[in-house]
Amino acid sequence: MSAPALKLSQVERHYRQGDTRLDILCGADVALWPGEAVALVGPSGAGKSTLLHVAGLLEKPDSGEIFIEGTKTAYMSDDARTALRRMTIGFVYQFHHLLPEFSAEENVILPQLIRGLGRGEAQRRAGELLDYLGLLPRRTHRPAELSGGEQQRVAIARAVANAPRILLADEPTGNLDPHTAEHVFDAMMALVRATRLGALVATHNMDLAARMDRRVTLRDGKVVELS
Ligand code: ADP
């Protein structure tokens, strides 16, 4: 079998707060396979965002190893980690963080240009993704002219614009009403399945968590499988 899209092995992350040490991740192990969606659930403050940041190479663990498609990352230079992150990992957050002065289409084109793709190719891919997510008629709209659900679907299109292998989502539907949340979730899951992304999705929505392949939580800094 091929390597997991993402694997965390014995990851430690502690924060200092004055004289005390907050132990957030204490030997966290988790693997994410291509095409698999895993829900990360648990109360606020449990360390879900920390786990996603560390998994996404945005924050270095204090110890432990993060493998991206089997490649070790702990001893990489910052530049190499950034390049690997840009190529292999897409992020979606609770708030869309789209660039307000750019259209939906431009928001999906920009990360591809940053990666070095030509404008024509980037535009073609943005069109395909926006079409897939049912947003083609909205492609020239700016974020402020889109509904909350449309904004999040554009954010998902942007996250996968560079064809990552891993999608890390932090409460991607947390700001939406239940009906819209379901619609956005369905769109995200369809993309995960179609492109065989490994997706780790922090959510408080237990209905959506139940529709993913597995559910994990953080207990005493370790990743624990829920049945
Ligand atoms: P969750 O996403 O599950 O709500 P977080 O990962 O955001 O949890 O936070 C876990 C704990 O770590 C919280 O107690 C939070 O206050 C603390 N924490 C997060 N980031 C930092 C930081 N940069 N410095 C100090 N403490 C932090």
mmCIF file of C-alpha atoms and ligand atoms in Angstrom:
data_model
loop_
_atom_site.group_PDB
_atom_site.id
_atom_site.type_symbol
_atom_site.label_atom_id
_atom_site.label_comp_id
_atom_site.label_asym_id
_atom_site.label_seq_id
_atom_site.Cartn_x
_atom_site.Cartn_y
_atom_site.Cartn_z
ATOM 1 C CA MET A 1 0.000 0.000 0.000
ATOM 2 C CA SER A 2 1.211 3.546 -0.684
ATOM 3 C CA ALA A 3 2.124 5.940 2.136
ATOM 4 C CA PRO A 4 -0.532 7.863 4.047
ATOM 5 C CA ALA A 5 -1.181 11.339 2.684
ATOM 6 C CA LEU A 6 -0.349 12.630 6.152
ATOM 7 C CA LYS A 7 1.087 10.961 9.206
ATOM 8 C CA LEU A 8 1.877 12.421 12.607
ATOM 9 C CA SER A 9 4.162 10.357 14.782
ATOM 10 C CA GLN A 10 4.658 11.094 18.473
ATOM 11 C CA VAL A 11 4.050 14.801 18.015
ATOM 12 C CA GLU A 12 4.571 17.065 21.014
ATOM 13 C CA ARG A 13 3.490 20.691 21.232
ATOM 14 C CA HIS A 14 3.654 22.713 24.409
ATOM 15 C CA TYR A 15 2.984 26.370 24.996
ATOM 16 C CA ARG A 16 4.401 28.517 27.786
ATOM 17 C CA GLN A 17 1.999 30.702 29.662
ATOM 18 C CA GLY A 18 3.931 32.630 32.281
ATOM 19 C CA ASP A 19 5.438 30.018 34.556
ATOM 20 C CA THR A 20 3.185 27.194 33.460
ATOM 21 C CA ARG A 21 3.590 24.861 30.540
ATOM 22 C CA LEU A 22 0.472 23.972 28.583
ATOM 23 C CA ASP A 23 0.785 20.451 27.211
ATOM 24 C CA ILE A 24 -1.432 20.518 24.129
ATOM 25 C CA LEU A 25 -0.077 17.632 22.031
ATOM 26 C CA CYS A 26 1.676 14.875 23.974
ATOM 27 C CA GLY A 27 2.629 12.007 21.706
ATOM 28 C CA ALA A 28 -0.082 12.542 19.098
ATOM 29 C CA ASP A 29 -0.220 9.862 16.388
ATOM 30 C CA VAL A 30 -2.589 9.949 13.447
ATOM 31 C CA ALA A 31 -2.558 8.825 9.815
ATOM 32 C CA LEU A 32 -4.713 10.086 7.004
ATOM 33 C CA TRP A 33 -5.079 8.030 3.829
ATOM 34 C CA PRO A 34 -5.805 9.340 0.326
ATOM 35 C CA GLY A 35 -9.539 9.746 -0.241
ATOM 36 C CA GLU A 36 -10.290 9.506 3.466
ATOM 37 C CA ALA A 37 -12.157 12.164 5.449
ATOM 38 C CA VAL A 38 -11.510 12.170 9.192
ATOM 39 C CA ALA A 39 -13.498 14.314 11.621
ATOM 40 C CA LEU A 40 -11.546 15.926 14.458
ATOM 41 C CA VAL A 41 -14.010 16.601 17.246
ATOM 42 C CA GLY A 42 -13.722 17.755 20.841
ATOM 43 C CA PRO A 43 -14.373 20.718 23.085
ATOM 44 C CA SER A 44 -12.943 24.144 22.492
ATOM 45 C CA GLY A 45 -9.399 24.366 23.803
ATOM 46 C CA ALA A 46 -8.684 20.658 23.303
ATOM 47 C CA GLY A 47 -5.959 21.442 20.768
ATOM 48 C CA LYS A 48 -7.708 20.838 17.439
ATOM 49 C CA SER A 49 -6.396 24.021 15.793
ATOM 50 C CA THR A 50 -2.926 23.333 17.156
ATOM 51 C CA LEU A 51 -3.024 19.839 15.660
ATOM 52 C CA LEU A 52 -4.110 21.245 12.286
ATOM 53 C CA HIS A 53 -1.413 23.943 12.341
ATOM 54 C CA VAL A 54 1.292 21.434 13.173
ATOM 55 C CA ALA A 55 -0.025 18.908 10.634
ATOM 56 C CA GLY A 56 -0.131 21.680 8.028
ATOM 57 C CA LEU A 57 3.523 22.629 8.589
ATOM 58 C CA LEU A 58 2.444 26.090 9.754
ATOM 59 C CA GLU A 59 3.835 25.496 13.213
ATOM 60 C CA LYS A 60 6.765 23.285 14.183
ATOM 61 C CA PRO A 61 6.186 20.606 16.784
ATOM 62 C CA ASP A 62 8.508 20.555 19.800
ATOM 63 C CA SER A 63 9.280 16.968 18.885
ATOM 64 C CA GLY A 64 7.917 14.164 16.758
ATOM 65 C CA GLU A 65 7.685 13.756 13.024
ATOM 66 C CA ILE A 66 5.213 14.795 10.353
ATOM 67 C CA PHE A 67 5.289 12.766 7.174
ATOM 68 C CA ILE A 68 3.756 14.181 4.009
ATOM 69 C CA GLU A 69 3.189 11.314 1.559
ATOM 70 C CA GLY A 70 5.937 9.420 3.377
ATOM 71 C CA THR A 71 8.429 12.310 3.373
ATOM 72 C CA LYS A 72 9.864 13.390 6.733
ATOM 73 C CA THR A 73 9.608 17.113 7.412
ATOM 74 C CA ALA A 74 11.268 17.698 10.803
ATOM 75 C CA TYR A 75 14.730 18.466 9.433
ATOM 76 C CA MET A 76 13.635 20.449 6.401
ATOM 77 C CA SER A 77 14.611 24.094 6.071
ATOM 78 C CA ASP A 78 11.824 26.641 6.471
ATOM 79 C CA ASP A 79 11.891 27.296 2.710
ATOM 80 C CA ALA A 80 11.593 23.599 1.889
ATOM 81 C CA ARG A 81 8.689 23.188 4.335
ATOM 82 C CA THR A 82 6.917 26.178 2.825
ATOM 83 C CA ALA A 83 7.383 24.824 -0.692
ATOM 84 C CA LEU A 84 6.132 21.380 0.349
ATOM 85 C CA ARG A 85 3.138 22.944 2.125
ATOM 86 C CA ARG A 86 2.200 24.995 -0.948
ATOM 87 C CA MET A 87 2.335 21.927 -3.154
ATOM 88 C CA THR A 88 0.633 19.375 -0.966
ATOM 89 C CA ILE A 89 -1.666 21.002 1.603
ATOM 90 C CA GLY A 90 -4.843 23.044 1.266
ATOM 91 C CA PHE A 91 -6.438 24.906 4.170
ATOM 92 C CA VAL A 92 -10.016 25.964 4.841
ATOM 93 C CA TYR A 93 -10.915 28.018 7.899
ATOM 94 C CA GLN A 94 -14.148 29.002 9.632
ATOM 95 C CA PHE A 95 -13.996 32.430 8.005
ATOM 96 C CA HIS A 96 -13.312 32.461 4.302
ATOM 97 C CA HIS A 97 -10.327 34.868 4.297
ATOM 98 C CA LEU A 98 -10.887 35.598 0.610
ATOM 99 C CA LEU A 99 -9.232 38.739 -0.752
ATOM 100 C CA PRO A 100 -12.085 41.271 -0.787
ATOM 101 C CA GLU A 101 -10.936 43.314 -3.785
ATOM 102 C CA PHE A 102 -10.670 40.270 -6.073
ATOM 103 C CA SER A 103 -13.393 38.238 -7.772
ATOM 104 C CA ALA A 104 -14.167 34.632 -6.864
ATOM 105 C CA GLU A 105 -12.259 33.486 -9.936
ATOM 106 C CA GLU A 106 -9.233 35.675 -9.161
ATOM 107 C CA ASN A 107 -9.159 34.344 -5.613
ATOM 108 C CA VAL A 108 -8.777 30.835 -7.047
ATOM 109 C CA ILE A 109 -6.290 31.919 -9.736
ATOM 110 C CA LEU A 110 -3.900 33.776 -7.406
ATOM 111 C CA PRO A 111 -2.449 30.837 -5.453
ATOM 112 C CA GLN A 112 -1.737 29.117 -8.753
ATOM 113 C CA LEU A 113 0.138 32.150 -10.090
ATOM 114 C CA ILE A 114 2.116 32.306 -6.839
ATOM 115 C CA ARG A 115 3.053 28.695 -7.445
ATOM 116 C CA GLY A 116 4.295 29.614 -10.914
ATOM 117 C CA LEU A 117 1.504 28.418 -13.183
ATOM 118 C CA GLY A 118 0.721 30.448 -16.311
ATOM 119 C CA ARG A 119 -2.343 32.675 -16.251
ATOM 120 C CA GLY A 120 -4.242 30.729 -18.936
ATOM 121 C CA GLU A 121 -3.784 27.381 -17.207
ATOM 122 C CA ALA A 122 -4.658 28.894 -13.799
ATOM 123 C CA GLN A 123 -7.814 30.439 -15.211
ATOM 124 C CA ARG A 124 -8.843 27.169 -16.838
ATOM 125 C CA ARG A 125 -8.436 25.277 -13.579
ATOM 126 C CA ALA A 126 -10.262 27.978 -11.584
ATOM 127 C CA GLY A 127 -13.159 27.710 -14.041
ATOM 128 C CA GLU A 128 -13.272 23.929 -13.671
ATOM 129 C CA LEU A 129 -13.253 24.097 -9.879
ATOM 130 C CA LEU A 130 -15.849 26.843 -9.657
ATOM 131 C CA ASP A 131 -18.026 24.908 -12.092
ATOM 132 C CA TYR A 132 -17.627 21.747 -10.017
ATOM 133 C CA LEU A 133 -18.716 23.665 -6.918
ATOM 134 C CA GLY A 134 -21.698 25.208 -8.711
ATOM 135 C CA LEU A 135 -20.188 28.702 -8.711
ATOM 136 C CA LEU A 136 -19.534 29.398 -12.371
ATOM 137 C CA PRO A 137 -22.322 32.031 -12.581
ATOM 138 C CA ARG A 138 -20.729 33.798 -9.600
ATOM 139 C CA ARG A 139 -17.148 33.769 -10.821
ATOM 140 C CA THR A 140 -16.887 37.509 -11.441
ATOM 141 C CA HIS A 141 -18.441 38.403 -8.074
ATOM 142 C CA ARG A 142 -16.385 39.766 -5.234
ATOM 143 C CA PRO A 143 -16.647 38.042 -1.847
ATOM 144 C CA ALA A 144 -18.984 40.748 -0.467
ATOM 145 C CA GLU A 145 -21.412 39.961 -3.304
ATOM 146 C CA LEU A 146 -21.583 36.271 -2.366
ATOM 147 C CA SER A 147 -23.613 34.466 0.288
ATOM 148 C CA GLY A 148 -21.831 32.828 3.241
ATOM 149 C CA GLY A 149 -22.138 29.398 1.654
ATOM 150 C CA GLU A 150 -20.826 30.663 -1.677
ATOM 151 C CA GLN A 151 -17.885 32.366 0.036
ATOM 152 C CA GLN A 152 -16.967 29.099 1.758
ATOM 153 C CA ARG A 153 -17.239 27.157 -1.507
ATOM 154 C CA VAL A 154 -14.861 29.666 -3.141
ATOM 155 C CA ALA A 155 -12.530 29.201 -0.159
ATOM 156 C CA ILE A 156 -12.648 25.429 -0.773
ATOM 157 C CA ALA A 157 -11.915 25.938 -4.490
ATOM 158 C CA ARG A 158 -8.951 28.143 -3.535
ATOM 159 C CA ALA A 159 -7.699 25.553 -1.039
ATOM 160 C CA VAL A 160 -7.547 22.867 -3.732
ATOM 161 C CA ALA A 161 -6.448 25.166 -6.584
ATOM 162 C CA ASN A 162 -2.929 23.744 -6.552
ATOM 163 C CA ALA A 163 -4.172 20.137 -6.434
ATOM 164 C CA PRO A 164 -2.991 19.376 -2.891
ATOM 165 C CA ARG A 165 -2.965 15.831 -1.498
ATOM 166 C CA ILE A 166 -4.176 16.917 1.943
ATOM 167 C CA LEU A 167 -7.043 19.173 2.996
ATOM 168 C CA LEU A 168 -7.007 20.592 6.528
ATOM 169 C CA ALA A 169 -10.224 22.302 7.536
ATOM 170 C CA ASP A 170 -10.850 24.128 10.823
ATOM 171 C CA GLU A 171 -14.594 24.455 11.439
ATOM 172 C CA PRO A 172 -15.252 25.015 7.724
ATOM 173 C CA THR A 173 -19.019 25.206 8.265
ATOM 174 C CA GLY A 174 -18.914 26.740 11.753
ATOM 175 C CA ASN A 175 -20.163 30.102 10.565
ATOM 176 C CA LEU A 176 -23.062 28.814 8.431
ATOM 177 C CA ASP A 177 -26.699 27.965 9.104
ATOM 178 C CA PRO A 178 -27.424 24.195 9.223
ATOM 179 C CA HIS A 179 -28.838 23.941 5.710
ATOM 180 C CA THR A 180 -25.970 25.894 4.114
ATOM 181 C CA ALA A 181 -23.467 23.970 6.248
ATOM 182 C CA GLU A 182 -24.770 20.730 4.784
ATOM 183 C CA HIS A 183 -24.502 22.044 1.235
ATOM 184 C CA VAL A 184 -20.919 23.262 1.725
ATOM 185 C CA PHE A 185 -19.990 20.013 3.464
ATOM 186 C CA ASP A 186 -21.407 17.945 0.591
ATOM 187 C CA ALA A 187 -19.394 19.998 -1.913
ATOM 188 C CA MET A 188 -16.215 19.529 0.113
ATOM 189 C CA MET A 189 -16.778 15.789 0.468
ATOM 190 C CA ALA A 190 -17.449 15.398 -3.252
ATOM 191 C CA LEU A 191 -14.082 17.035 -3.957
ATOM 192 C CA VAL A 192 -12.328 14.866 -1.383
ATOM 193 C CA ARG A 193 -13.720 11.718 -2.995
ATOM 194 C CA ALA A 194 -13.198 12.832 -6.599
ATOM 195 C CA THR A 195 -9.579 13.900 -6.109
ATOM 196 C CA ARG A 196 -8.668 11.326 -3.425
ATOM 197 C CA LEU A 197 -7.565 13.978 -0.977
ATOM 198 C CA GLY A 198 -6.896 13.058 2.609
ATOM 199 C CA ALA A 199 -9.045 15.434 4.672
ATOM 200 C CA LEU A 200 -8.834 16.232 8.374
ATOM 201 C CA VAL A 201 -11.811 18.341 9.383
ATOM 202 C CA ALA A 202 -12.222 19.919 12.827
ATOM 203 C CA THR A 203 -15.917 20.329 13.521
ATOM 204 C CA HIS A 204 -18.425 20.722 16.319
ATOM 205 C CA ASN A 205 -21.180 19.461 14.034
ATOM 206 C CA MET A 206 -21.747 15.849 15.066
ATOM 207 C CA ASP A 207 -24.133 15.189 12.153
ATOM 208 C CA LEU A 208 -21.397 16.077 9.685
ATOM 209 C CA ALA A 209 -18.773 14.223 11.734
ATOM 210 C CA ALA A 210 -20.970 11.119 11.516
ATOM 211 C CA ARG A 211 -20.827 11.303 7.721
ATOM 212 C CA MET A 212 -17.039 11.176 7.556
ATOM 213 C CA ASP A 213 -15.061 7.933 7.422
ATOM 214 C CA ARG A 214 -13.647 8.127 10.944
ATOM 215 C CA ARG A 215 -13.879 10.327 13.983
ATOM 216 C CA VAL A 216 -10.979 11.190 16.255
ATOM 217 C CA THR A 217 -10.620 13.405 19.281
ATOM 218 C CA LEU A 218 -7.802 14.694 21.488
ATOM 219 C CA ARG A 219 -7.499 13.252 24.962
ATOM 220 C CA ASP A 220 -4.583 14.270 27.181
ATOM 221 C CA GLY A 221 -2.771 15.442 24.081
ATOM 222 C CA LYS A 222 -3.158 12.161 22.227
ATOM 223 C CA VAL A 223 -5.331 11.421 19.217
ATOM 224 C CA VAL A 224 -7.977 8.898 20.176
ATOM 225 C CA GLU A 225 -10.248 7.063 17.744
ATOM 226 C CA LEU A 226 -13.975 7.340 18.456
ATOM 227 C CA SER A 227 -16.289 4.503 17.480
HETATM 228 P P1 ADP B 1 -9.163 24.092 19.822
HETATM 229 O O1 ADP B 1 -8.896 24.341 18.379
HETATM 230 O O2 ADP B 1 -9.497 22.648 20.130
HETATM 231 O O3 ADP B 1 -10.188 25.030 20.396
HETATM 232 P P2 ADP B 1 -6.513 25.211 20.249
HETATM 233 O O4 ADP B 1 -5.557 24.338 19.544
HETATM 234 O O5 ADP B 1 -6.910 26.487 19.592
HETATM 235 O O6 ADP B 1 -7.816 24.358 20.639
HETATM 236 O O7 ADP B 1 -5.918 25.572 21.667
HETATM 237 C C1 ADP B 1 -5.516 24.604 22.617
HETATM 238 C C2 ADP B 1 -4.954 25.307 23.867
HETATM 239 O O8 ADP B 1 -3.697 25.870 23.537
HETATM 240 C C3 ADP B 1 -5.814 26.428 24.386
HETATM 241 O O9 ADP B 1 -5.794 26.376 25.793
HETATM 242 C C4 ADP B 1 -5.117 27.656 23.881
HETATM 243 O O10 ADP B 1 -5.341 28.740 24.745
HETATM 244 C C5 ADP B 1 -3.673 27.244 23.860
HETATM 245 N N1 ADP B 1 -2.892 27.922 22.818
HETATM 246 C C6 ADP B 1 -3.113 27.850 21.485
HETATM 247 N N2 ADP B 1 -2.195 28.551 20.797
HETATM 248 C C7 ADP B 1 -1.377 29.113 21.736
HETATM 249 C C8 ADP B 1 -0.229 29.971 21.687
HETATM 250 N N3 ADP B 1 0.279 30.391 20.516
HETATM 251 N N4 ADP B 1 0.349 30.329 22.850
HETATM 252 C C9 ADP B 1 -0.142 29.902 24.042
HETATM 253 N N5 ADP B 1 -1.218 29.083 24.160
HETATM 254 C C10 ADP B 1 -1.827 28.709 23.037
#
